[in-house]
mmCIF file of C-alpha atoms in Angstrom:
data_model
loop_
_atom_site.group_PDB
_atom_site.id
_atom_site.type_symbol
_atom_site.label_atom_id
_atom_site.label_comp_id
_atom_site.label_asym_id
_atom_site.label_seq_id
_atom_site.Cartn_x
_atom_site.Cartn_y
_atom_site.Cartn_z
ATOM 1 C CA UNK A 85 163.935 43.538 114.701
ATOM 2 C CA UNK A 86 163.132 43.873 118.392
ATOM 3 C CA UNK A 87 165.845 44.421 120.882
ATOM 4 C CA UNK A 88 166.610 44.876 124.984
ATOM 5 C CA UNK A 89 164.285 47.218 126.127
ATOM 6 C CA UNK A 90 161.221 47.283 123.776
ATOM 7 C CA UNK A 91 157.625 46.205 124.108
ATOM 8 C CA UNK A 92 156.305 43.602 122.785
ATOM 9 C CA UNK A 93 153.663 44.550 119.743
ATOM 10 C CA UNK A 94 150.434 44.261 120.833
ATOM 11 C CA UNK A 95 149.172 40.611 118.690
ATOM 12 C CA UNK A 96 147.000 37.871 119.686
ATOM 13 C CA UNK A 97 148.182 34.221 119.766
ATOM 14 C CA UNK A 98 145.437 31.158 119.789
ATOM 15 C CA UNK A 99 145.776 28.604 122.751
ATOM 16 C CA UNK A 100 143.976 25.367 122.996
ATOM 17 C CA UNK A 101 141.591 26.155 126.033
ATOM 18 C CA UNK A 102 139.118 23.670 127.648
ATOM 19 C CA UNK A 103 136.804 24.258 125.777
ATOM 20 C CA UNK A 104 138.414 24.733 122.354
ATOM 21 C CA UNK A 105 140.332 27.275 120.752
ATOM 22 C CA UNK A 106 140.661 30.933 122.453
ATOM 23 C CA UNK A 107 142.795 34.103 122.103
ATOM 24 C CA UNK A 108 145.550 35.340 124.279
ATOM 25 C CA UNK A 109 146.646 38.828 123.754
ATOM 26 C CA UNK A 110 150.061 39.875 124.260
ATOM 27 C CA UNK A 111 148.921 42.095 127.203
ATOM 28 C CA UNK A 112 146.992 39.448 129.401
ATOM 29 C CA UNK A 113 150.626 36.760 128.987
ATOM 30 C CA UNK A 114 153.311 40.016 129.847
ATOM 31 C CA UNK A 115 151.433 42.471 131.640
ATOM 32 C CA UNK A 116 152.699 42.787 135.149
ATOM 33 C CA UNK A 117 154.488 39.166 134.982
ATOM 34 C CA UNK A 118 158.154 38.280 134.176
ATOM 35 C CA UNK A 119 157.960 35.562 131.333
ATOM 36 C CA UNK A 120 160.564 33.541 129.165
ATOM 37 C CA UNK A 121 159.361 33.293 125.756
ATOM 38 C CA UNK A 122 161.159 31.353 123.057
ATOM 39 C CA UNK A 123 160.404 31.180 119.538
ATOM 40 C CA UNK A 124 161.001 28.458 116.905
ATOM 41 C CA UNK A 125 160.315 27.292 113.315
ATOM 42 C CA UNK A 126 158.203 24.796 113.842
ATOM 43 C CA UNK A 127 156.127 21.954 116.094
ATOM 44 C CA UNK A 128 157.865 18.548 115.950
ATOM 45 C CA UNK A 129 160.470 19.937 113.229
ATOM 46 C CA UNK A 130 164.022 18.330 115.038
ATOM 47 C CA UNK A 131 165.613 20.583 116.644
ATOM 48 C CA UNK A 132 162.458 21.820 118.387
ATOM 49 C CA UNK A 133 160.953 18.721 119.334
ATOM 50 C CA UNK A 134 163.997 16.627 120.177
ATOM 51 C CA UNK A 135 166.659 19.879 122.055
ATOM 52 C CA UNK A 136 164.485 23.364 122.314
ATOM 53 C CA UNK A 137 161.339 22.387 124.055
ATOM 54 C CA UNK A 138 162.953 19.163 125.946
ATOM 55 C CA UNK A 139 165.480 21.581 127.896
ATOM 56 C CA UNK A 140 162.021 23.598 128.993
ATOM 57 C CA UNK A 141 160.323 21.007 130.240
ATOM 58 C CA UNK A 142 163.174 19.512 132.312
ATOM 59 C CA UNK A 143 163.726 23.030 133.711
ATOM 60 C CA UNK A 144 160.574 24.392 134.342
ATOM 61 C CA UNK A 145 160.738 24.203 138.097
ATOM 62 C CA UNK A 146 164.246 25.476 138.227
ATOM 63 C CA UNK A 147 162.917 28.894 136.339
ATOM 64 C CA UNK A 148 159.904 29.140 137.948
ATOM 65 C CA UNK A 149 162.342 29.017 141.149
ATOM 66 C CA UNK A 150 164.028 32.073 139.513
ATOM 67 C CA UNK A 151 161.260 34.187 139.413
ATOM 68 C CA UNK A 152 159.466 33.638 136.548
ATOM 69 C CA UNK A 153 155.753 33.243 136.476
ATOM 70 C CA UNK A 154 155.067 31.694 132.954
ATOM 71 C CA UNK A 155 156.989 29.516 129.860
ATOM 72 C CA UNK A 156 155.533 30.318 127.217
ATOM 73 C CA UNK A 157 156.606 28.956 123.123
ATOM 74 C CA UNK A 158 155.466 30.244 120.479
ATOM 75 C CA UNK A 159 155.775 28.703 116.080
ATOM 76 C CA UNK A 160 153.903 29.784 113.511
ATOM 77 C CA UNK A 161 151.907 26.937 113.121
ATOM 78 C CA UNK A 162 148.096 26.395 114.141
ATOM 79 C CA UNK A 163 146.578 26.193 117.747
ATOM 80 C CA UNK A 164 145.446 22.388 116.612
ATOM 81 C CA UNK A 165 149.098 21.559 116.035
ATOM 82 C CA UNK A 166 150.660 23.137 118.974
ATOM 83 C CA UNK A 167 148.162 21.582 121.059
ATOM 84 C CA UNK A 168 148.879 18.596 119.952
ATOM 85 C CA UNK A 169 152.478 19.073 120.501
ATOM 86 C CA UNK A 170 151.692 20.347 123.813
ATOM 87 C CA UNK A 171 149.970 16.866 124.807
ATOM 88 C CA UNK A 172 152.813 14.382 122.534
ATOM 89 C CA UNK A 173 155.499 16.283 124.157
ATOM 90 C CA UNK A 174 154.389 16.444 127.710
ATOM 91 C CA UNK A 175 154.383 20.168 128.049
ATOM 92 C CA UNK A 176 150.802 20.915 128.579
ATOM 93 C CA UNK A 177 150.419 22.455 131.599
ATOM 94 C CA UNK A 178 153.876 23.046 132.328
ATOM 95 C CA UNK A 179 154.490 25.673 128.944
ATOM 96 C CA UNK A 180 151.836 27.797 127.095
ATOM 97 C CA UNK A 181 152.061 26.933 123.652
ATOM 98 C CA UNK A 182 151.095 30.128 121.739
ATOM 99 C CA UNK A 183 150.267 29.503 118.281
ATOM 100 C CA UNK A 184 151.468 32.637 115.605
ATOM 101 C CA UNK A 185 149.435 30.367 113.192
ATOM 102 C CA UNK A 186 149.764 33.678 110.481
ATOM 103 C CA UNK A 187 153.484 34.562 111.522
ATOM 104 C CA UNK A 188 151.573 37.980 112.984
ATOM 105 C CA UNK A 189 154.000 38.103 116.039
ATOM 106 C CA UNK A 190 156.917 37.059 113.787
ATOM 107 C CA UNK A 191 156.304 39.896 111.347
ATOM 108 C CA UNK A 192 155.650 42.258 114.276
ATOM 109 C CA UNK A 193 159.137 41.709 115.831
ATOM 110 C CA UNK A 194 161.124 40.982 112.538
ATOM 111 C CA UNK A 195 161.290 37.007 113.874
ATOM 112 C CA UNK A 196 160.226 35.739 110.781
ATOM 113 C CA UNK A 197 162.173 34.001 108.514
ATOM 114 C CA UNK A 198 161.202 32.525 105.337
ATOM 115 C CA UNK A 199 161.698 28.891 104.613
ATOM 116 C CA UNK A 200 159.961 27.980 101.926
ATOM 117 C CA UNK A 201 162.973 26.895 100.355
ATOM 118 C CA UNK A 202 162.882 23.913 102.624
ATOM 119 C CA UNK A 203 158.990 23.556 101.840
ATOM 120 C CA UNK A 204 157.685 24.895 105.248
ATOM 121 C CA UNK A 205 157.088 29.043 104.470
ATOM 122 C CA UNK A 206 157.284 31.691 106.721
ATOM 123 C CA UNK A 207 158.302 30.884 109.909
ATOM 124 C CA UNK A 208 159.831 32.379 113.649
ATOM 125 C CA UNK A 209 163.159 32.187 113.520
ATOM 126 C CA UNK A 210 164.823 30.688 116.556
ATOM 127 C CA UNK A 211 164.771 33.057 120.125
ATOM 128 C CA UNK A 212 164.481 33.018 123.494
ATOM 129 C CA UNK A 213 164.114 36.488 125.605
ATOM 130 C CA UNK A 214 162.833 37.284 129.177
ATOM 131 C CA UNK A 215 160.013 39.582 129.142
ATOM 132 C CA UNK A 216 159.394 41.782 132.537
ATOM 133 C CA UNK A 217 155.920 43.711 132.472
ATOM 134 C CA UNK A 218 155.804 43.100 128.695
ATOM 135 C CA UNK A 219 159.362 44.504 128.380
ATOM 136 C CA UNK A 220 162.040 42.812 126.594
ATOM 137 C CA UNK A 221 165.231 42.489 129.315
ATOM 138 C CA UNK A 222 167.571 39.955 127.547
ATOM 139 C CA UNK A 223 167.180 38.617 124.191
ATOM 140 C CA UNK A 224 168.788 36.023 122.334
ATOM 141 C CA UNK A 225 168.833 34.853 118.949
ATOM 142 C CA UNK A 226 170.443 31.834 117.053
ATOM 143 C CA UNK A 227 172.864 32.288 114.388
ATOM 144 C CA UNK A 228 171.170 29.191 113.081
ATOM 145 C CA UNK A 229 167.547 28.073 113.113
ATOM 146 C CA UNK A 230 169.107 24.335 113.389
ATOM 147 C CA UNK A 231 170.753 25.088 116.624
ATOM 148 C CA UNK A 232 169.451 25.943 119.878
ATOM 149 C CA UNK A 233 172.243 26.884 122.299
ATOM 150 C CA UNK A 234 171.860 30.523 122.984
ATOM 151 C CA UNK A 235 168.220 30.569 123.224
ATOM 152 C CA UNK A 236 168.343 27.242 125.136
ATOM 153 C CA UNK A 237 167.014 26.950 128.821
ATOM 154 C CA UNK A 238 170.510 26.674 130.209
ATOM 155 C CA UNK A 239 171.209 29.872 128.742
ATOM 156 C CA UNK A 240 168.122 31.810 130.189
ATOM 157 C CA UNK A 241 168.800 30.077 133.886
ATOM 158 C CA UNK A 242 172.075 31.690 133.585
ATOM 159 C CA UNK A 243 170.943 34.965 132.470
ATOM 160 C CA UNK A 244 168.243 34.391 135.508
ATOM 161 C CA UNK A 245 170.699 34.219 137.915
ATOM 162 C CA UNK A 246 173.386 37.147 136.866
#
């Protein structure tokens, strides 16, 4: 699994652009530019849809205001659906919603965890981390997929401003 101080693998996500679906590589999001990137299991899933994302989108000025240049999410789940969450959840163009539609950044970074217990397959596990120049500095992961405290936005603010 990834820790403090490593790069991010170089992967591609798919974004919903305007004029349909394009690719975003890991070094045109990170490179140069100090980025907060959380990870969950899954568009609309509970947790996500009603706690993660929310605390994002109520705090994107305040983290901007930190220093950060981009929000980014990212779930394993297809550029149609995170664009669609984007748009239902009022995060489009306040968040890039990177879709790891075949868990390739999950795999890459040991993130993935597999659910198919619970019917929905491989997924990301739960994160959030800051990312300077494409450089993990501080890294957090839940205990629990069905909680998001550590990798919440209160939690990165604070580690913003230590």
């Amino acid at each position: 699994m990834i820790k403090i101080g490593d790069k991010l693998p170089e992967v591609n996500f798919f974004v919903m652009g305007d004029d349909g679906k394009e690719v975003r590589t890991v070094s045109e999001i990170f490179s140069g530019r100090k980025v907060v990137l959380f990870g969950l299991p899954g568009a609309f899933t509970p947790t996500c849809h009603r706690n993660h994302l929310p605390g994002y989108i109520n705090s994107i000025d305040g983290i901007h205001a930190l220093g950060i240049d981009e929000v980014a999410v990212v779930a394993v789940n297809d550029v149609f659906v995170m664009d669609a969450w984007a748009k239902a959840s009022g995060g489009k163009g306040h968040i890039a919603f990177l879709s790891d539609g075949n868990a390739e950044f999950a795999r890459a970074t040991g993130l993935d965890i597999d659910l198919s217990a619970g019917g929905m397959g491989v997924r990301c596990t739960r994160f959030s981390m800051i990312v300077d120049d494409g450089t993990i500095t501080h890294f957090n992961l839940e205990d629990n997929p069905g909680v998001a405290e550590k990798s919440g936005a209160v939690a990165i603010i604070e580690q913003l401003k230590a």
